Short mmCIF file of C-alpha atoms in Angstrom, two decimals:
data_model
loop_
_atom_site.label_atom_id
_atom_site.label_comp_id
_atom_site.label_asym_id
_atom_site.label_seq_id
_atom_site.Cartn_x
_atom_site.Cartn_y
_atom_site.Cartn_z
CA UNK N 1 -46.46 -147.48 -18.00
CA UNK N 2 -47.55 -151.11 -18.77
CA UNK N 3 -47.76 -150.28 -22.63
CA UNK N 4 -43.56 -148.51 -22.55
CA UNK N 5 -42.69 -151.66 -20.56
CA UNK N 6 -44.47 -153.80 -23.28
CA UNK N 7 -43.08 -151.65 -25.94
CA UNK N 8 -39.62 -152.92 -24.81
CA UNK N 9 -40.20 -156.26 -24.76
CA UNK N 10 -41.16 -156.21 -28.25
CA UNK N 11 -38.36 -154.27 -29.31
CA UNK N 12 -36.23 -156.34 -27.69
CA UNK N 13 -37.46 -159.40 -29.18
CA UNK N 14 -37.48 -158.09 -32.70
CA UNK N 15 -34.01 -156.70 -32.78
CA UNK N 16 -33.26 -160.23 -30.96
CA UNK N 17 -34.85 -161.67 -34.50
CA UNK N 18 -32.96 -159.57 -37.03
CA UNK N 19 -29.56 -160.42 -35.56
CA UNK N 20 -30.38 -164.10 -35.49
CA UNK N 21 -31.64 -163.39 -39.08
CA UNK N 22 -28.80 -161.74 -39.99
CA UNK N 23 -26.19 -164.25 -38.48
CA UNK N 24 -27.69 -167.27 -40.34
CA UNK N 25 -28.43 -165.22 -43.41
CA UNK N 26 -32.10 -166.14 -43.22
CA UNK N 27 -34.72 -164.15 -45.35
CA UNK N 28 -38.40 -165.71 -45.96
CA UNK N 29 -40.72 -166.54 -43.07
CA UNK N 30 -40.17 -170.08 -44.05
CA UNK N 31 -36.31 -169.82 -43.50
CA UNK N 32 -37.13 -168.58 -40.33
CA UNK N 33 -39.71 -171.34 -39.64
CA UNK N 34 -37.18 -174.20 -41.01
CA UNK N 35 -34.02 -173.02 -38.88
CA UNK N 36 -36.40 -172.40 -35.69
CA UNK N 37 -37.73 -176.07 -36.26
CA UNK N 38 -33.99 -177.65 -36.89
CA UNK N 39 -34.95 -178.42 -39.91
CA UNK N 40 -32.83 -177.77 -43.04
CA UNK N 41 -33.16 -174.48 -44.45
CA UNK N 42 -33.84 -174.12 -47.99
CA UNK N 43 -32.53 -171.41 -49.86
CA UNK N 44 -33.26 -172.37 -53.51
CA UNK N 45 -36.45 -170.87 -53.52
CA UNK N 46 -37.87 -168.37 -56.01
CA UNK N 47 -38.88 -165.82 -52.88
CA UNK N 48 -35.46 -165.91 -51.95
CA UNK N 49 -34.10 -165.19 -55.69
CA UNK N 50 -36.02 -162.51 -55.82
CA UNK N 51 -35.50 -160.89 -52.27
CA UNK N 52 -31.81 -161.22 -52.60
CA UNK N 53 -32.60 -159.26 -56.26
CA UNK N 54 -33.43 -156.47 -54.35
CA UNK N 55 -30.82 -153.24 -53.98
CA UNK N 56 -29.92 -152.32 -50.42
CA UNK N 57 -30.83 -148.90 -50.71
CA UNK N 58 -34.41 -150.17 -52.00
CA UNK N 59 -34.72 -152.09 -48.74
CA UNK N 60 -33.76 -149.20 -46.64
CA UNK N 61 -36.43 -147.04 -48.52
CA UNK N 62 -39.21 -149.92 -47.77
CA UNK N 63 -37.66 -150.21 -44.25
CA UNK N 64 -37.98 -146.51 -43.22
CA UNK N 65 -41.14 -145.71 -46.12
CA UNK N 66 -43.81 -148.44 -44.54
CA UNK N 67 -43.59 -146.73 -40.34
CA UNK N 68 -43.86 -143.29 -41.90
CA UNK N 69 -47.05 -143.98 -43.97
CA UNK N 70 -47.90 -146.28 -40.66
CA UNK N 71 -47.36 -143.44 -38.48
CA UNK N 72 -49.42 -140.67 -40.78
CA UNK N 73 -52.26 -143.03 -41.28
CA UNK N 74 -52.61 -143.58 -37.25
CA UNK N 75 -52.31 -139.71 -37.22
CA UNK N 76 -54.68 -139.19 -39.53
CA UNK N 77 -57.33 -141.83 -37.79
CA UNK N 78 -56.19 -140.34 -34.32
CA UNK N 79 -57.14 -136.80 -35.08
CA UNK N 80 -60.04 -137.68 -36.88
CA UNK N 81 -61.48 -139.79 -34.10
CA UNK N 82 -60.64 -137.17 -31.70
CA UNK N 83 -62.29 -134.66 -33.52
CA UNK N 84 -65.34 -136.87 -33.92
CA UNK N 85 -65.43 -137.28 -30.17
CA UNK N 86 -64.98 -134.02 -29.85
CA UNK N 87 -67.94 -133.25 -31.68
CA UNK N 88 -70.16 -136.19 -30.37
CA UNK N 89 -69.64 -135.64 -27.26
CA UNK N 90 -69.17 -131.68 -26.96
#
């Protein structure tokens, strides 16, 4: 129960994120940084030339690609280390 309740609270705080991301068109980690620090955000930068480069639908892919390969790998690991324990242990 603790880890669902947890699980909220981080959802909540990273959707929280993306719409203050979204509103103040902020992209790099140092946008994010600058604007959460009141300082002025820069938006010249070659990171952010090359991230705004990038075709939605590409983003989508890398959006929805990285938590499937995230979510086979822990698969992968989980069964493995269950069937390890499985055998280890009898």
């Amino acid at each position: 129960m603790l880890a669902l309740v947890l699980w909220g609270i981080a959802m909540f705080a990273a959707c929280w994120v993306e719409r203050i991301k979204k509103q103040h068109d902020l992209i790099t980690y140092h946008e994010i940084l600058s604007f959460w620090n009141g300082e002025k955000v820069a938006r010249d930068t070659e990171k952010r030339q090359r991230e705004s480069l990038i075709p939605r639908w590409l983003k989508i892919v890398r959006a929805v690609g990285k938590p499937l390969i995230a979510m086979a790998i822990g698969a992968f690991l989980g069964y493995g280390g269950a069937m390890l324990a499985h055998a280890l242990l009898g």
